[in-house]
Short mmCIF file of C-alpha atoms in Angstrom, two decimals:
data_model
loop_
_atom_site.label_atom_id
_atom_site.label_comp_id
_atom_site.label_asym_id
_atom_site.label_seq_id
_atom_site.Cartn_x
_atom_site.Cartn_y
_atom_site.Cartn_z
CA MET A 1 -12.90 2.72 1.08
CA THR A 2 -12.75 6.08 -0.36
CA THR A 3 -14.55 7.40 2.91
CA GLU A 4 -11.78 5.89 4.93
CA LEU A 5 -9.04 7.38 2.77
CA ASP A 6 -10.73 10.90 3.47
CA ASP A 7 -10.80 10.26 7.17
CA ARG A 8 -7.12 9.27 7.15
CA ARG A 9 -6.26 12.44 5.04
CA GLU A 10 -8.00 14.75 7.55
CA GLU A 11 -6.04 13.17 10.45
CA PHE A 12 -2.77 13.68 8.68
CA ASP A 13 -3.74 17.08 7.69
CA THR A 14 -4.39 18.00 11.58
CA HIS A 15 -0.91 16.70 12.48
CA HIS A 16 0.82 18.56 9.69
CA LEU A 17 -0.90 21.72 10.80
CA LEU A 18 0.29 21.13 14.24
CA ALA A 19 3.98 20.86 13.18
CA HIS A 20 3.65 23.87 10.96
CA ALA A 21 2.20 25.89 13.79
CA LEU A 22 5.12 24.79 16.10
CA GLU A 23 7.58 25.54 13.62
CA ALA A 24 6.13 29.01 12.87
CA ARG A 25 6.28 29.83 16.55
CA LEU A 26 9.77 28.78 16.79
CA VAL A 27 10.83 30.83 13.85
CA GLU A 28 9.31 33.93 15.37
CA GLY A 29 11.71 33.39 18.19
CA GLU A 30 9.12 33.11 20.92
CA PRO A 31 10.10 30.81 23.73
CA LEU A 32 7.73 27.84 23.86
CA SER A 33 7.67 25.13 26.41
CA LEU A 34 5.45 22.07 27.40
CA GLY A 35 5.58 21.79 31.20
CA SER A 36 9.44 21.87 31.99
CA VAL A 37 10.50 21.09 28.56
CA ALA A 38 11.31 23.88 26.17
CA LEU A 39 10.51 23.12 22.74
CA SER A 40 13.09 23.49 19.87
CA ALA A 41 13.60 22.52 16.20
CA ARG A 42 14.62 18.82 17.34
CA HIS A 43 10.95 18.57 18.31
CA VAL A 44 9.74 19.76 14.89
CA SER A 45 12.05 17.28 13.38
CA THR A 46 10.68 14.60 15.49
CA LEU A 47 7.13 15.64 14.36
CA LYS A 48 8.27 15.53 10.70
CA SER A 49 9.46 11.95 11.06
CA GLY A 50 6.10 11.00 12.76
CA LEU A 51 4.47 12.34 9.65
CA ILE A 52 6.45 10.21 7.22
CA VAL A 53 5.55 7.11 9.39
CA HIS A 54 1.84 8.31 9.67
CA LEU A 55 1.82 8.74 5.80
CA TYR A 56 3.21 5.27 5.12
CA ASN A 57 0.74 3.69 7.61
CA VAL A 58 -2.25 5.07 5.69
CA GLU A 59 -0.90 3.56 2.54
CA GLU A 60 -0.40 0.14 4.19
CA ALA A 61 -3.87 0.35 5.68
CA ILE A 62 -5.57 1.03 2.37
CA MET A 63 -3.56 -1.72 0.72
CA SER A 64 -4.35 -4.14 3.26
CA ARG A 65 -7.98 -3.38 2.89
CA ILE A 66 -7.70 -3.76 -0.87
CA VAL A 67 -5.94 -7.18 -0.41
CA ARG A 68 -8.95 -8.38 2.19
CA GLN A 69 -11.54 -7.16 -0.38
CA PHE A 70 -10.01 -9.18 -3.11
CA GLY A 71 -9.80 -12.11 -0.98
CA GLU A 72 -13.40 -11.84 0.05
CA ALA A 73 -14.27 -11.55 -3.70
CA ILE A 74 -12.44 -14.65 -4.59
CA ARG A 75 -13.89 -16.76 -1.73
CA SER A 76 -17.58 -15.67 -2.62
CA SER A 77 -17.11 -17.49 -6.07
CA THR A 78 -16.04 -21.01 -7.25
CA PRO A 79 -12.69 -21.74 -8.85
CA ARG A 80 -14.38 -22.77 -11.93
CA THR A 81 -15.42 -19.08 -12.53
CA TRP A 82 -11.85 -17.61 -11.83
CA THR A 83 -9.76 -15.95 -14.42
CA GLU A 84 -6.32 -17.46 -14.89
CA ASN A 85 -4.79 -14.49 -13.00
CA THR A 86 -7.14 -15.15 -10.01
CA LEU A 87 -6.38 -18.74 -10.11
CA ARG A 88 -2.57 -18.15 -10.14
CA GLU A 89 -2.73 -15.72 -7.15
CA TRP A 90 -4.81 -18.20 -5.15
CA LEU A 91 -2.31 -20.79 -5.82
CA ARG A 92 0.49 -18.34 -4.86
CA ALA A 93 -1.15 -17.58 -1.59
CA SER A 94 -2.16 -21.13 -0.64
CA ALA A 95 1.34 -22.46 -1.45
CA LEU A 96 0.09 -25.85 -1.46
CA ILE A 97 2.56 -27.21 -4.06
CA THR A 98 6.14 -27.23 -2.99
CA THR A 99 9.45 -28.93 -3.72
CA GLU A 100 10.15 -29.57 -0.06
CA GLY A 101 9.33 -32.59 1.86
CA SER A 102 9.26 -36.19 0.97
CA GLU A 103 7.57 -37.70 -2.16
CA ASP A 104 4.34 -38.46 -0.24
CA THR A 105 4.28 -34.95 1.34
CA ARG A 106 4.39 -33.45 -2.10
CA LEU A 107 1.94 -35.77 -3.40
CA GLN A 108 -0.52 -35.02 -0.57
CA ALA A 109 0.00 -31.27 -1.33
CA ALA A 110 -0.63 -31.77 -4.95
CA HIS A 111 -3.80 -33.90 -4.10
CA ARG A 112 -5.33 -31.26 -1.82
CA THR A 113 -4.74 -28.75 -4.58
CA PHE A 114 -6.62 -30.90 -6.99
CA ALA A 115 -9.43 -31.73 -4.77
CA ALA A 116 -9.88 -28.10 -3.88
CA LEU A 117 -9.99 -26.85 -7.54
CA VAL A 118 -11.81 -29.72 -9.22
CA PHE A 119 -14.02 -30.93 -6.43
CA GLU A 120 -14.21 -27.59 -4.76
CA GLN A 121 -13.36 -29.07 -1.38
CA GLY A 122 -11.27 -27.90 1.37
CA LEU A 123 -10.75 -24.39 -0.25
CA GLU A 124 -8.83 -22.34 2.16
CA PRO A 125 -9.92 -18.69 2.76
CA LYS A 126 -6.72 -17.11 1.40
CA ASP A 127 -6.21 -13.34 0.62
CA PRO A 128 -3.99 -12.62 -2.35
CA LYS A 129 -0.24 -12.73 -1.44
CA LYS A 130 1.37 -9.33 -1.26
CA PRO A 131 4.56 -9.13 -3.17
CA SER A 132 7.69 -9.07 -1.00
CA GLY A 133 8.98 -5.70 0.08
CA THR A 134 7.37 -2.34 1.41
CA TRP A 135 4.51 -0.89 -0.34
CA SER A 136 5.24 1.69 -3.11
CA ASP A 137 3.97 2.66 -6.40
CA LYS A 138 6.13 0.12 -8.13
CA LEU A 139 5.09 -2.72 -5.68
CA ILE A 140 1.56 -1.79 -6.20
CA TYR A 141 1.81 -1.88 -10.04
CA ARG A 142 3.33 -5.39 -9.75
CA PHE A 143 0.46 -6.53 -7.40
CA ALA A 144 -2.25 -5.15 -9.87
CA GLU A 145 -0.62 -6.63 -12.79
CA ARG A 146 -0.36 -9.99 -11.30
CA LEU A 147 -4.18 -9.87 -10.56
CA GLY A 148 -4.93 -8.46 -13.85
CA VAL A 149 -6.27 -5.06 -12.44
CA ASP A 150 -6.04 -2.03 -14.68
CA LEU A 151 -4.62 0.95 -12.67
CA ASN A 152 -5.57 3.83 -15.26
CA TYR A 153 -3.83 6.71 -13.52
CA PRO A 154 -4.20 10.31 -15.09
CA PRO A 155 -1.18 11.53 -16.92
CA GLU A 156 -0.68 14.42 -14.49
CA LEU A 157 -0.34 11.82 -11.58
CA TYR A 158 2.14 9.83 -13.81
CA ARG A 159 4.18 13.02 -14.04
CA GLN A 160 4.18 13.66 -10.34
CA LEU A 161 5.39 9.95 -9.67
CA GLN A 162 8.67 10.49 -11.77
CA PRO A 163 11.98 10.20 -9.84
CA GLU A 164 13.33 13.41 -8.73
CA PRO A 165 16.66 14.43 -7.09
CA HIS A 166 14.74 15.78 -3.87
CA TRP A 167 13.32 12.21 -3.54
CA GLY A 168 16.76 10.73 -3.77
CA ASP A 169 16.33 9.92 -7.55
CA GLN A 170 13.39 7.81 -6.64
CA SER A 171 9.59 8.10 -7.12
CA PRO A 172 7.78 10.00 -4.12
CA LEU A 173 6.31 6.76 -2.86
CA GLU A 174 9.59 4.75 -3.30
CA PHE A 175 11.17 7.52 -1.16
CA LEU A 176 8.39 7.23 1.41
CA ALA A 177 8.89 3.37 1.74
CA GLU A 178 12.59 3.92 2.05
CA ARG A 179 12.41 6.74 4.71
CA ARG A 180 9.67 4.85 6.68
CA ASN A 181 11.81 1.72 6.79
CA ALA A 182 14.82 3.62 7.88
CA LEU A 183 12.73 5.15 10.79
CA ALA A 184 10.81 1.93 11.71
CA HIS A 185 14.10 -0.22 11.78
CA GLY A 186 16.29 2.43 13.55
CA ARG A 187 18.60 3.27 10.68
CA GLN A 188 17.42 6.96 11.32
CA SER A 189 16.39 8.51 14.45
CA PHE A 190 13.08 10.33 14.67
CA GLU A 191 15.21 13.63 15.32
CA THR A 192 17.29 13.14 12.11
CA GLY A 193 14.99 11.11 9.76
CA ALA A 194 13.25 14.18 8.25
CA ARG A 195 15.73 17.01 8.99
CA ASN A 196 16.42 17.37 5.14
CA LEU A 197 12.64 17.67 4.48
CA THR A 198 10.71 20.94 4.74
CA LEU A 199 7.03 20.71 6.03
CA GLU A 200 6.17 22.03 2.43
CA ARG A 201 8.13 19.00 0.79
CA ILE A 202 6.27 16.67 3.13
CA ARG A 203 2.91 18.26 2.20
CA GLU A 204 3.84 17.75 -1.46
CA LEU A 205 4.61 14.05 -0.71
CA ALA A 206 1.38 13.63 1.12
CA ASP A 207 -0.66 15.18 -1.69
CA VAL A 208 0.89 12.74 -4.39
CA THR A 209 0.51 9.88 -2.13
CA PHE A 210 -3.12 10.50 -1.30
CA GLU A 211 -3.94 11.15 -4.93
CA PHE A 212 -2.21 7.85 -5.73
CA LEU A 213 -4.22 5.88 -3.31
CA SER A 214 -7.55 7.53 -4.27
CA HIS A 215 -7.03 6.31 -7.92
CA THR A 216 -5.67 2.79 -6.77
CA ILE A 217 -8.90 2.42 -4.79
CA ILE A 218 -10.86 3.30 -7.84
CA GLY A 219 -8.97 0.79 -10.04
CA PHE A 220 -9.30 -2.09 -7.75
CA GLU A 221 -13.05 -1.44 -6.95
CA THR A 222 -13.82 -1.04 -10.53
CA HIS A 223 -12.38 -4.39 -11.17
CA LEU A 224 -14.07 -6.10 -8.37
CA ASN A 225 -17.55 -4.36 -8.99
CA GLY A 226 -17.29 -5.48 -12.83
CA ASN A 227 -16.44 -9.12 -11.73
CA LEU A 228 -13.37 -8.87 -13.83
CA HIS A 229 -11.63 -11.50 -11.44
CA LEU A 230 -14.09 -13.85 -12.89
CA ARG A 231 -14.29 -15.46 -16.38
CA PRO A 232 -16.88 -13.88 -18.65
CA VAL A 233 -20.25 -15.47 -18.72
CA ASP A 234 -20.79 -17.31 -21.92
CA VAL A 235 -24.08 -16.11 -23.75
CA ALA A 236 -25.74 -18.83 -25.81
#
């Protein structure tokens, strides 16, 4: 997964360089056109917004891979070997027990869960359920905590993740999530969505995001490679 992240970073860097080159040409005052379209600062603003969406898409892709890998690890083992955290998250994702429906419907749901766990029959191939909301550092912390994953970030990264005024008094990744949502759901246009961000600030946002994702991958892979989603094997 680290290789995939490196590839995504290279793609982002290429697009960032393109935006930087266009901005530099416009600052120099040289006329620049694409066919019959005269390029201007509004086009740079559109590219900046695209960089924001691109960066969040990288985060979402990596977290989706992590969720799938965790699901594959759960499915390759039996319920009797799962830790309490793993069992709880399987139940959360399966949502077999609900308070809705008739008494018989609830009984059938409870029976399916009992059979799946005790007799290991009819286990559904569920991935862990993502917490509601858009991926950010806070949401990823919560997801890892539910699964019992220790995300041991270096102190310098923790400092970089602190809320700052230029991130709207949010952490960088909370800002990224909020701004991406504004663009994706039309609350901000692509021409205005990143107007208050310089390309240098977007570079800073990208660097901390990629660093955060790199350590997140390490944390989850260390957990799964060490079989920490399973109960320790008793040694006689």
